[in-house]
DNA sequence: ATAAATTTTTAGACAAAACTAAATATTTGT
DNA sequence: ACAAATATTTAGTTTTGTCTAAAAATTTAT
């Protein structure tokens, strides 16, 4: 697999939402910032190699083999992201570009050892699950914190209300994107939540919880 | 800098022994396992980019800029080697190939952070010095353990006598290539040495010491 | 249902990095 | 010093991945 081939496989995988939908030439071109004609060329090549199913004018999807490949790439990408954040103190929003390069390094041993070194993490810094060596993983879903059941934890990935007062509140309470949040308890009375974040237990209103998105793995 | 360009720069650097000797097209071709004509092509390109000095039929050497580039690559390569050995438990002889890939990753921040994460190591697992960010470093030299002065430490990189009895001795005493050895004291009487290796203090004869190569940075 | 708009593919070209074969320099041996 | 041997370069191709422009298929809108 060349670097370029790997990038196409990954793009097709992500466009297919991990569900292996058929995607169009144009979609791939846009994602990869290249021209549709280039995609046609590459997709033919990948088809010959047995990595994708391609029917002219009808779009492209991954074969079983292609999916396996894509999952390996996703695994590598996410493990490197964990490494960058956990070991090298990168922030959650600056890891993507570097991981994009690191994921192409070819060494099975390297990835196995990295996985071990990191303590076999289940999710990356964005809350997305890391496929196992065999390619198995649970899907991640995005939910409002107010919708998350007690006992579940996830990673803060976004806000619904991005007004200054709300962001200020988050800042004041030291809640940031990328933080892991665990739902400890819910008050029946007002729907307020007791959550754990960065080893602190705090109590937030239902209103706050209804404006924070968590990514959780089911 | 493309991947390929980087490989050429590194090859020219290593062939020049870090002293920036002029090297021939054929030498580069052999080192890179490519054809001399390919080298000519690339060397012209590198010359236009100001990375090498090239005179047809006369050979090629690095410019100041090219040297800077080469040292950055060497720095990256050796830092990754340390990472692989120290953090991922690779053995000293299996790191080269992977480091060869990792050295091409482009991110200054990554290397700075890696350096810090590793505790700013001075030498790689083979005892070769790691250039500083500015490209400064001390040269490494290979010496017989028996020739190393008291107080100096180095890395075991080879044996002079590779007979079975000698290797067996090393094995029994848990001395392996890649180990760091510090010379603690010398007996005037028989030239035997008190050395520290893997946090153990041991006493070895002059004969043993005269058959072990250490790499030390002066 | 058909014309217009859009998407996708084909054909032909280009740049990077390599190769082969032939031509040209340089070095070596007598 | 000159012929032979060796080293290096030049010229012309190849492969990979990209591009543009034109052609063909599909979808959409009336």
Tab-separated table of C-alpha atoms (C1' of nucleotides) in Angstrom:
chain	number	residue	atom	x	y	z
A	1	UNK	CA	0.000	0.000	0.000
A	2	UNK	CA	1.377	3.363	-0.959
A	3	UNK	CA	0.781	6.453	1.100
A	4	UNK	CA	-1.696	7.741	-1.419
A	5	UNK	CA	-3.615	4.490	-1.568
A	6	UNK	CA	-3.904	4.507	2.197
A	7	UNK	CA	-5.311	8.019	2.146
A	8	UNK	CA	-7.977	7.010	-0.361
A	9	UNK	CA	-8.966	3.945	1.649
A	10	UNK	CA	-9.315	6.066	4.754
A	11	UNK	CA	-11.349	8.715	2.961
A	12	UNK	CA	-13.726	6.124	1.558
A	13	UNK	CA	-14.031	4.580	4.998
A	14	UNK	CA	-14.852	7.851	6.719
A	15	UNK	CA	-17.279	8.963	4.030
A	16	UNK	CA	-19.028	5.617	4.402
A	17	UNK	CA	-19.527	6.504	8.099
A	18	UNK	CA	-17.870	3.269	9.073
A	19	UNK	CA	-20.967	1.539	7.699
A	20	UNK	CA	-19.424	0.965	4.317
A	21	UNK	CA	-21.922	2.946	2.326
A	22	UNK	CA	-21.200	3.425	-1.335
A	23	UNK	CA	-19.698	6.857	-1.874
A	24	UNK	CA	-19.420	8.946	-5.003
A	25	UNK	CA	-16.323	9.952	-6.871
A	26	UNK	CA	-17.083	13.609	-6.205
A	27	UNK	CA	-17.401	13.121	-2.477
A	28	UNK	CA	-14.044	11.424	-2.342
A	29	UNK	CA	-12.510	14.157	-4.479
A	30	UNK	CA	-13.800	16.860	-2.183
A	31	UNK	CA	-12.629	15.109	0.968
A	32	UNK	CA	-9.188	14.517	-0.463
A	33	UNK	CA	-8.923	17.939	-2.042
A	34	UNK	CA	-8.229	16.493	-5.432
A	35	UNK	CA	-10.071	16.237	-8.755
A	36	UNK	CA	-12.776	13.704	-9.533
A	37	UNK	CA	-10.781	12.398	-12.475
A	38	UNK	CA	-7.892	11.587	-10.174
A	39	UNK	CA	-10.279	9.691	-7.935
A	40	UNK	CA	-11.557	7.648	-10.853
A	41	UNK	CA	-8.007	6.673	-11.714
A	42	UNK	CA	-7.088	5.677	-8.195
A	43	UNK	CA	-10.314	3.887	-7.525
A	44	UNK	CA	-9.745	1.707	-10.565
A	45	UNK	CA	-6.358	0.796	-9.241
A	46	UNK	CA	-7.701	-0.005	-5.794
A	47	UNK	CA	-10.416	-2.072	-7.402
A	48	UNK	CA	-7.836	-4.140	-9.257
A	49	UNK	CA	-6.042	-4.702	-5.993
A	50	UNK	CA	-9.233	-5.961	-4.410
A	51	UNK	CA	-9.556	-3.176	-1.878
A	52	UNK	CA	-12.731	-1.573	-3.177
A	53	UNK	CA	-15.834	-2.433	-5.159
A	54	UNK	CA	-16.178	-0.003	-8.007
A	55	UNK	CA	-18.908	0.316	-10.604
A	56	UNK	CA	-18.457	3.197	-13.049
A	57	UNK	CA	-20.918	6.037	-12.418
A	58	UNK	CA	-22.273	4.101	-9.444
A	59	UNK	CA	-19.718	4.873	-6.786
A	60	UNK	CA	-17.268	2.949	-4.661
A	61	UNK	CA	-17.282	0.981	-1.409
A	62	UNK	CA	-14.691	-0.975	0.525
A	63	UNK	CA	-14.310	-4.727	0.184
A	64	UNK	CA	-13.833	-6.790	3.322
A	65	UNK	CA	-10.124	-6.543	2.751
A	66	UNK	CA	-10.368	-2.799	2.248
A	67	UNK	CA	-12.321	-2.421	5.477
A	68	UNK	CA	-9.708	-4.377	7.377
A	69	UNK	CA	-7.101	-2.051	5.970
A	70	UNK	CA	-9.104	1.041	6.863
A	71	UNK	CA	-9.583	-0.149	10.426
A	72	UNK	CA	-5.872	-0.746	10.790
A	73	UNK	CA	-5.258	2.821	9.676
A	74	UNK	CA	-7.886	4.192	12.026
A	75	UNK	CA	-6.390	2.161	14.852
A	76	UNK	CA	-2.939	3.524	14.150
A	77	UNK	CA	-4.189	7.084	13.810
A	78	UNK	CA	-6.067	7.012	17.093
A	79	UNK	CA	-3.335	5.281	19.057
A	80	UNK	CA	-0.878	7.933	17.928
A	81	UNK	CA	-3.348	10.613	18.956
A	82	UNK	CA	-3.504	9.135	22.431
A	83	UNK	CA	0.276	9.033	22.533
A	84	UNK	CA	0.593	12.674	21.525
A	85	UNK	CA	-1.891	13.833	24.139
A	86	UNK	CA	-0.999	11.507	27.002
A	87	UNK	CA	2.742	11.285	26.647
A	88	UNK	CA	3.793	14.398	24.782
A	89	UNK	CA	1.237	16.828	26.205
A	90	UNK	CA	-0.249	17.883	22.910
A	91	UNK	CA	-3.695	19.365	23.224
A	92	UNK	CA	-6.595	17.437	21.803
A	93	UNK	CA	-7.033	19.819	18.866
A	94	UNK	CA	-3.480	19.783	17.545
A	95	UNK	CA	-2.898	16.071	17.203
A	96	UNK	CA	-4.724	15.326	14.001
A	97	UNK	CA	-2.166	16.602	11.508
A	98	UNK	CA	0.740	14.779	13.101
A	99	UNK	CA	-1.238	11.567	13.563
A	100	UNK	CA	-2.120	11.815	9.901
A	101	UNK	CA	1.554	11.339	9.157
A	102	UNK	CA	2.308	8.813	11.878
A	103	UNK	CA	-0.490	6.488	10.822
A	104	UNK	CA	1.454	5.612	7.692
A	105	UNK	CA	4.438	4.157	9.547
A	106	UNK	CA	4.690	0.492	8.714
A	107	UNK	CA	5.507	-1.766	11.644
A	108	UNK	CA	3.069	-4.072	13.308
A	109	UNK	CA	5.367	-4.451	16.272
A	110	UNK	CA	5.490	-0.693	16.713
A	111	UNK	CA	1.720	-0.459	16.986
A	112	UNK	CA	1.420	-3.434	19.321
A	113	UNK	CA	4.041	-1.977	21.601
A	114	UNK	CA	2.563	1.496	21.434
A	115	UNK	CA	-0.829	0.071	22.358
A	116	UNK	CA	0.708	-1.639	25.368
A	117	UNK	CA	2.731	1.440	26.345
A	118	UNK	CA	-0.478	3.460	26.388
A	119	UNK	CA	-2.289	0.872	28.487
A	120	UNK	CA	-4.561	-0.420	25.714
A	121	UNK	CA	-6.744	2.675	25.473
A	122	UNK	CA	-10.319	2.258	24.263
A	123	UNK	CA	-10.911	5.745	22.920
A	124	UNK	CA	-8.859	8.538	21.414
A	125	UNK	CA	-8.694	12.107	22.734
A	126	UNK	CA	-11.791	13.029	20.719
A	127	UNK	CA	-13.800	10.221	22.276
A	128	UNK	CA	-13.698	8.040	19.190
A	129	UNK	CA	-13.164	4.340	19.762
A	130	UNK	CA	-9.907	2.613	18.888
A	131	UNK	CA	-10.390	-0.589	16.888
A	132	UNK	CA	-8.728	-3.664	18.355
A	133	UNK	CA	-5.975	-5.392	16.450
A	134	UNK	CA	-8.640	-7.589	14.908
A	135	UNK	CA	-10.637	-4.569	13.827
A	136	UNK	CA	-13.380	-4.789	16.442
A	137	UNK	CA	-14.740	-1.710	18.157
A	138	UNK	CA	-17.871	-0.174	19.572
A	139	UNK	CA	-19.373	2.777	17.835
A	140	UNK	CA	-19.242	6.194	19.411
A	141	UNK	CA	-22.317	8.358	19.616
A	142	UNK	CA	-22.716	11.991	20.432
A	143	UNK	CA	-25.276	12.902	23.046
A	144	UNK	CA	-26.200	15.896	25.104
A	145	UNK	CA	-24.837	15.499	28.609
A	146	UNK	CA	-28.413	15.778	29.882
A	147	UNK	CA	-29.301	12.652	27.915
A	148	UNK	CA	-26.470	10.494	29.209
A	149	UNK	CA	-27.517	7.839	31.743
A	150	UNK	CA	-25.985	7.658	35.205
A	151	UNK	CA	-22.769	5.667	35.382
A	152	UNK	CA	-21.682	6.377	31.837
A	153	UNK	CA	-18.711	8.510	30.966
A	154	UNK	CA	-17.662	10.262	27.805
A	155	UNK	CA	-15.574	12.999	26.352
A	156	UNK	CA	-16.718	16.566	25.988
A	157	UNK	CA	-16.713	17.266	22.266
A	158	UNK	CA	-18.842	20.330	21.695
A	159	UNK	CA	-21.419	22.849	22.825
A	160	UNK	CA	-24.926	23.480	21.566
A	161	UNK	CA	-25.069	27.063	22.821
A	162	UNK	CA	-21.880	28.891	21.991
A	163	UNK	CA	-22.833	32.218	23.520
A	164	UNK	CA	-20.236	34.125	25.516
A	165	UNK	CA	-21.966	33.645	28.876
A	166	UNK	CA	-22.069	29.887	28.445
A	167	UNK	CA	-18.460	29.617	27.316
A	168	UNK	CA	-17.470	31.839	30.203
A	169	UNK	CA	-19.262	29.521	32.596
A	170	UNK	CA	-17.369	26.520	31.206
A	171	UNK	CA	-14.110	28.337	31.486
A	172	UNK	CA	-14.767	29.401	35.040
A	173	UNK	CA	-15.610	25.830	35.973
A	174	UNK	CA	-12.587	24.491	34.177
A	175	UNK	CA	-14.558	22.436	31.701
A	176	UNK	CA	-12.942	22.165	28.286
A	177	UNK	CA	-13.325	20.202	25.087
A	178	UNK	CA	-11.471	16.942	25.354
A	179	UNK	CA	-12.204	16.506	29.056
A	180	UNK	CA	-13.547	13.212	30.258
A	181	UNK	CA	-16.814	13.574	32.124
A	182	UNK	CA	-18.541	10.876	34.174
A	183	UNK	CA	-22.184	11.158	35.169
A	184	UNK	CA	-22.389	10.249	38.854
A	185	UNK	CA	-25.932	11.078	39.799
A	186	UNK	CA	-29.032	12.952	38.700
A	187	UNK	CA	-31.413	14.975	40.855
A	188	UNK	CA	-34.946	13.985	40.119
A	189	UNK	CA	-36.185	17.362	41.325
A	190	UNK	CA	-34.572	19.660	38.749
A	191	UNK	CA	-32.658	17.342	36.440
A	192	UNK	CA	-29.347	18.749	37.641
A	193	UNK	CA	-26.313	16.501	37.469
A	194	UNK	CA	-23.476	15.447	39.703
A	195	UNK	CA	-20.534	14.846	37.413
A	196	UNK	CA	-16.904	14.008	37.783
A	197	UNK	CA	-14.436	15.903	35.659
A	198	UNK	CA	-10.641	15.922	36.032
A	199	UNK	CA	-11.019	14.212	39.405
A	200	UNK	CA	-13.317	16.927	40.693
A	201	UNK	CA	-16.946	16.338	41.567
A	202	UNK	CA	-19.179	19.171	40.521
A	203	UNK	CA	-22.879	19.876	40.339
A	204	UNK	CA	-24.372	21.455	37.238
A	205	UNK	CA	-27.879	22.497	36.273
A	206	UNK	CA	-30.019	20.701	33.741
A	207	UNK	CA	-29.711	23.753	31.510
A	208	UNK	CA	-25.960	23.509	31.397
A	209	UNK	CA	-26.098	19.785	30.746
A	210	UNK	CA	-28.492	20.328	27.879
A	211	UNK	CA	-25.892	22.397	26.064
A	212	UNK	CA	-22.849	20.171	26.292
A	213	UNK	CA	-22.190	17.357	23.856
A	214	UNK	CA	-20.473	14.215	25.067
A	215	UNK	CA	-19.103	11.443	22.949
A	216	UNK	CA	-19.744	8.075	24.525
A	217	UNK	CA	-19.034	4.559	23.354
A	218	UNK	CA	-22.026	2.323	23.788
B	1	UNK	CA	11.850	18.409	1.151
B	2	UNK	CA	10.447	15.216	-0.245
B	3	UNK	CA	11.095	11.866	1.336
B	4	UNK	CA	13.499	10.981	-1.395
B	5	UNK	CA	15.430	14.211	-1.121
B	6	UNK	CA	15.797	13.641	2.600
B	7	UNK	CA	17.204	10.188	1.996
B	8	UNK	CA	19.810	11.552	-0.375
B	9	UNK	CA	20.848	14.277	2.026
B	10	UNK	CA	21.269	11.732	4.770
B	11	UNK	CA	23.253	9.383	2.566
B	12	UNK	CA	25.607	12.158	1.510
B	13	UNK	CA	25.993	13.178	5.120
B	14	UNK	CA	26.851	9.685	6.320
B	15	UNK	CA	29.213	8.992	3.433
B	16	UNK	CA	30.980	12.247	4.260
B	17	UNK	CA	31.550	10.842	7.761
B	18	UNK	CA	29.924	13.894	9.254
B	19	UNK	CA	32.991	15.793	8.074
B	20	UNK	CA	31.374	16.866	4.858
B	21	UNK	CA	33.823	15.208	2.514
B	22	UNK	CA	33.012	15.286	-1.158
B	23	UNK	CA	31.493	11.973	-2.178
B	24	UNK	CA	31.120	10.388	-5.582
B	25	UNK	CA	27.978	9.647	-7.515
B	26	UNK	CA	28.760	5.948	-7.399
B	27	UNK	CA	29.196	5.890	-3.653
B	28	UNK	CA	25.830	7.520	-3.188
B	29	UNK	CA	24.237	5.127	-5.661
B	30	UNK	CA	25.611	2.132	-3.830
B	31	UNK	CA	24.521	3.379	-0.415
B	32	UNK	CA	21.034	4.166	-1.644
B	33	UNK	CA	20.736	1.009	-3.691
B	34	UNK	CA	19.950	2.939	-6.816
B	35	UNK	CA	21.681	3.675	-10.125
B	36	UNK	CA	24.369	6.305	-10.602
B	37	UNK	CA	22.296	8.030	-13.256
B	38	UNK	CA	19.462	8.472	-10.780
B	39	UNK	CA	21.897	10.029	-8.366
B	40	UNK	CA	23.088	12.508	-10.981
B	41	UNK	CA	19.501	13.576	-11.585
B	42	UNK	CA	18.700	14.039	-7.935
B	43	UNK	CA	21.951	15.712	-7.100
B	44	UNK	CA	21.304	18.330	-9.767
B	45	UNK	CA	17.955	19.009	-8.218
B	46	UNK	CA	19.395	19.294	-4.728
B	47	UNK	CA	22.065	21.583	-6.083
B	48	UNK	CA	19.440	23.909	-7.545
B	49	UNK	CA	17.740	23.971	-4.186
B	50	UNK	CA	20.975	24.993	-2.506
B	51	UNK	CA	21.364	21.853	-0.428
B	52	UNK	CA	24.509	20.466	-2.034
B	53	UNK	CA	27.542	21.619	-3.948
B	54	UNK	CA	27.816	19.655	-7.139
B	55	UNK	CA	30.447	19.743	-9.850
B	56	UNK	CA	29.933	17.267	-12.687
B	57	UNK	CA	32.409	14.381	-12.554
B	58	UNK	CA	33.854	15.854	-9.356
B	59	UNK	CA	31.393	14.707	-6.750
B	60	UNK	CA	28.989	16.235	-4.301
B	61	UNK	CA	29.094	17.705	-0.789
B	62	UNK	CA	26.545	19.336	1.507
B	63	UNK	CA	26.175	23.101	1.714
B	64	UNK	CA	25.775	24.667	5.147
B	65	UNK	CA	22.060	24.502	4.634
B	66	UNK	CA	22.286	20.871	3.575
B	67	UNK	CA	24.299	20.016	6.665
B	68	UNK	CA	21.743	21.666	8.898
B	69	UNK	CA	19.092	19.572	7.212
B	70	UNK	CA	21.113	16.381	7.611
B	71	UNK	CA	21.667	17.029	11.300
B	72	UNK	CA	17.965	17.566	11.826
B	73	UNK	CA	17.318	14.208	10.223
B	74	UNK	CA	19.996	12.502	12.288
B	75	UNK	CA	18.568	14.102	15.409
B	76	UNK	CA	15.104	12.850	14.606
B	77	UNK	CA	16.327	9.378	13.736
B	78	UNK	CA	18.285	8.975	16.946
B	79	UNK	CA	15.586	10.394	19.197
B	80	UNK	CA	13.113	7.930	17.757
B	81	UNK	CA	15.585	5.132	18.339
B	82	UNK	CA	15.826	6.090	21.985
B	83	UNK	CA	12.044	6.168	22.187
B	84	UNK	CA	11.704	2.725	20.681
B	85	UNK	CA	14.236	1.185	23.040
B	86	UNK	CA	13.422	3.072	26.227
B	87	UNK	CA	9.676	3.349	25.991
B	88	UNK	CA	8.569	0.536	23.730
B	89	UNK	CA	11.147	-2.076	24.734
B	90	UNK	CA	12.559	-2.652	21.300
B	91	UNK	CA	16.012	-4.151	21.317
B	92	UNK	CA	18.871	-2.003	20.107
B	93	UNK	CA	19.246	-3.942	16.863
B	94	UNK	CA	15.670	-3.746	15.630
B	95	UNK	CA	15.090	-0.016	15.827
B	96	UNK	CA	16.840	1.194	12.712
B	97	UNK	CA	14.236	0.293	10.124
B	98	UNK	CA	11.365	1.850	12.031
B	99	UNK	CA	13.363	4.972	12.914
B	100	UNK	CA	14.164	5.275	9.223
B	101	UNK	CA	10.461	5.834	8.653
B	102	UNK	CA	9.780	7.942	11.717
B	103	UNK	CA	12.561	10.392	10.941
B	104	UNK	CA	10.539	11.713	8.015
B	105	UNK	CA	7.606	12.883	10.132
B	106	UNK	CA	7.349	16.635	9.840
B	107	UNK	CA	6.589	18.438	13.087
B	108	UNK	CA	9.083	20.466	15.018
B	109	UNK	CA	6.843	20.413	18.039
B	110	UNK	CA	6.724	16.638	17.953
B	111	UNK	CA	10.490	16.364	18.089
B	112	UNK	CA	10.847	18.972	20.828
B	113	UNK	CA	8.283	17.199	22.940
B	114	UNK	CA	9.747	13.788	22.238
B	115	UNK	CA	13.168	15.076	23.283
B	116	UNK	CA	11.696	16.329	26.546
B	117	UNK	CA	9.687	13.131	27.098
B	118	UNK	CA	12.895	11.130	26.791
B	119	UNK	CA	14.767	13.392	29.196
B	120	UNK	CA	16.970	15.069	26.583
B	121	UNK	CA	19.129	12.052	25.845
B	122	UNK	CA	22.678	12.643	24.637
B	123	UNK	CA	23.229	9.388	22.786
B	124	UNK	CA	21.134	6.844	20.929
B	125	UNK	CA	20.997	3.120	21.749
B	126	UNK	CA	24.058	2.499	19.569
B	127	UNK	CA	26.078	5.072	21.471
B	128	UNK	CA	25.946	7.652	18.725
B	129	UNK	CA	25.426	11.244	19.828
B	130	UNK	CA	22.158	13.069	19.267
B	131	UNK	CA	22.605	16.526	17.747
B	132	UNK	CA	20.981	19.345	19.673
B	133	UNK	CA	18.178	21.334	18.106
B	134	UNK	CA	20.824	23.741	16.844
B	135	UNK	CA	22.790	20.918	15.280
B	136	UNK	CA	25.585	20.757	17.837
B	137	UNK	CA	26.981	17.468	19.064
B	138	UNK	CA	30.153	15.736	20.184
B	139	UNK	CA	31.608	13.047	18.019
B	140	UNK	CA	31.464	9.449	19.132
B	141	UNK	CA	34.522	7.241	19.020
B	142	UNK	CA	34.884	3.512	19.355
B	143	UNK	CA	37.450	2.235	21.824
B	144	UNK	CA	38.358	-1.015	23.473
B	145	UNK	CA	37.026	-1.064	27.009
B	146	UNK	CA	40.599	-1.552	28.211
B	147	UNK	CA	41.511	1.790	26.679
B	148	UNK	CA	38.711	3.800	28.255
B	149	UNK	CA	39.802	6.081	31.113
B	150	UNK	CA	38.301	5.832	34.578
B	151	UNK	CA	35.108	7.828	35.043
B	152	UNK	CA	33.998	7.593	31.444
B	153	UNK	CA	31.007	5.619	30.296
B	154	UNK	CA	29.926	4.312	26.933
B	155	UNK	CA	27.793	1.804	25.158
B	156	UNK	CA	28.871	-1.684	24.303
B	157	UNK	CA	28.841	-1.906	20.534
B	158	UNK	CA	30.934	-4.883	19.564
B	159	UNK	CA	33.467	-7.568	20.344
B	160	UNK	CA	36.970	-8.083	19.008
B	161	UNK	CA	37.070	-11.782	19.785
B	162	UNK	CA	33.848	-13.459	18.761
B	163	UNK	CA	34.770	-16.975	19.842
B	164	UNK	CA	32.162	-19.087	21.590
B	165	UNK	CA	33.909	-19.075	24.982
B	166	UNK	CA	34.078	-15.276	25.019
B	167	UNK	CA	30.461	-14.829	23.967
B	168	UNK	CA	29.464	-17.408	26.545
B	169	UNK	CA	31.300	-15.417	29.188
B	170	UNK	CA	29.457	-12.256	28.214
B	171	UNK	CA	26.166	-14.061	28.289
B	172	UNK	CA	26.835	-15.588	31.681
B	173	UNK	CA	27.744	-12.170	33.037
B	174	UNK	CA	24.712	-10.602	31.454
B	175	UNK	CA	26.685	-8.242	29.242
B	176	UNK	CA	25.051	-7.519	25.911
B	177	UNK	CA	25.441	-5.174	22.992
B	178	UNK	CA	23.643	-1.952	23.698
B	179	UNK	CA	24.384	-2.008	27.401
B	180	UNK	CA	25.792	1.102	29.021
B	181	UNK	CA	29.050	0.467	30.807
B	182	UNK	CA	30.817	2.858	33.180
B	183	UNK	CA	34.466	2.398	34.102
B	184	UNK	CA	34.688	2.829	37.874
B	185	UNK	CA	38.228	1.834	38.677
B	186	UNK	CA	41.303	0.096	37.337
B	187	UNK	CA	43.673	-2.235	39.195
B	188	UNK	CA	47.230	-1.203	38.584
B	189	UNK	CA	48.411	-4.705	39.328
B	190	UNK	CA	46.761	-6.632	36.482
B	191	UNK	CA	44.881	-4.004	34.499
B	192	UNK	CA	41.560	-5.519	35.533
B	193	UNK	CA	38.541	-3.240	35.664
B	194	UNK	CA	35.712	-2.462	38.028
B	195	UNK	CA	32.787	-1.536	35.864
B	196	UNK	CA	29.165	-0.726	36.361
B	197	UNK	CA	26.653	-2.291	34.020
B	198	UNK	CA	22.892	-2.308	34.412
B	199	UNK	CA	23.293	-1.074	37.999
B	200	UNK	CA	25.561	-3.967	38.892
B	201	UNK	CA	29.191	-3.516	39.809
B	202	UNK	CA	31.393	-6.214	38.399
B	203	UNK	CA	35.077	-6.933	38.111
B	204	UNK	CA	36.529	-8.103	34.809
B	205	UNK	CA	40.024	-9.033	33.685
B	206	UNK	CA	42.175	-6.951	31.387
B	207	UNK	CA	41.797	-9.687	28.773
B	208	UNK	CA	38.056	-9.388	28.725
B	209	UNK	CA	38.246	-5.610	28.582
B	210	UNK	CA	40.623	-5.788	25.639
B	211	UNK	CA	37.981	-7.590	23.586
B	212	UNK	CA	34.973	-5.377	24.122
B	213	UNK	CA	34.346	-2.256	22.073
B	214	UNK	CA	32.664	0.714	23.690
B	215	UNK	CA	31.319	3.754	21.950
B	216	UNK	CA	32.000	6.879	23.951
B	217	UNK	CA	31.298	10.513	23.273
B	218	UNK	CA	34.326	12.639	23.948
C	1	DA	C1'	-40.390	12.433	-21.663
C	2	DT	C1'	-36.988	15.165	-22.965
C	3	DA	C1'	-33.827	19.103	-22.418
C	4	DA	C1'	-30.732	21.092	-19.112
C	5	DA	C1'	-27.776	20.550	-15.372
C	6	DT	C1'	-24.767	17.766	-12.983
C	7	DT	C1'	-21.681	14.027	-12.244
C	8	DT	C1'	-18.369	10.919	-13.823
C	9	DT	C1'	-15.215	9.049	-17.004
C	10	DT	C1'	-11.867	9.157	-20.814
C	11	DA	C1'	-7.967	10.880	-23.220
C	12	DG	C1'	-3.915	13.184	-23.263
C	13	DA	C1'	-0.259	15.726	-20.628
C	14	DC	C1'	2.848	16.667	-16.802
C	15	DA	C1'	6.119	16.280	-12.785
C	16	DA	C1'	8.876	13.362	-9.768
C	17	DA	C1'	11.887	9.761	-9.325
C	18	DA	C1'	13.489	5.957	-11.112
C	19	DC	C1'	15.650	3.002	-15.012
C	20	DT	C1'	18.488	1.451	-19.476
C	21	DA	C1'	21.586	2.232	-22.975
C	22	DA	C1'	24.682	5.117	-25.146
C	23	DA	C1'	27.960	8.857	-24.932
C	24	DT	C1'	31.508	11.309	-22.624
C	25	DA	C1'	35.041	12.214	-18.840
C	26	DT	C1'	38.370	10.700	-15.938
C	27	DT	C1'	41.652	7.600	-14.125
C	28	DT	C1'	44.883	3.821	-14.540
C	29	DG	C1'	48.377	0.856	-16.360
C	30	DT	C1'	51.995	0.215	-19.329
D	1	DA	C1'	51.415	9.625	-23.347
D	2	DC	C1'	48.015	6.800	-24.869
D	3	DA	C1'	44.906	2.864	-24.758
D	4	DA	C1'	41.967	0.427	-21.636
D	5	DA	C1'	39.195	0.448	-17.767
D	6	DT	C1'	36.204	2.837	-14.876
D	7	DA	C1'	33.150	6.482	-13.492
D	8	DT	C1'	29.740	9.783	-14.712
D	9	DT	C1'	26.483	12.025	-17.438
D	10	DT	C1'	22.987	12.431	-21.099
D	11	DA	C1'	18.999	11.047	-23.595
D	12	DG	C1'	15.066	8.760	-23.798
D	13	DT	C1'	11.524	5.648	-21.128
D	14	DT	C1'	8.656	4.101	-17.327
D	15	DT	C1'	5.614	4.386	-13.303
D	16	DT	C1'	2.798	6.825	-10.004
D	17	DG	C1'	-0.258	10.147	-9.045
D	18	DT	C1'	-1.909	14.183	-10.511
D	19	DC	C1'	-4.180	17.639	-13.793
D	20	DT	C1'	-7.236	19.788	-17.761
D	21	DA	C1'	-10.448	19.519	-21.285
D	22	DA	C1'	-13.688	17.004	-23.663
D	23	DA	C1'	-16.987	13.232	-23.885
D	24	DA	C1'	-20.420	10.388	-21.895
D	25	DA	C1'	-23.698	8.970	-18.381
D	26	DT	C1'	-26.930	10.134	-14.941
D	27	DT	C1'	-30.084	13.023	-12.573
D	28	DT	C1'	-33.289	16.894	-12.334
D	29	DA	C1'	-36.672	19.967	-13.761
D	30	DT	C1'	-40.176	21.264	-16.616
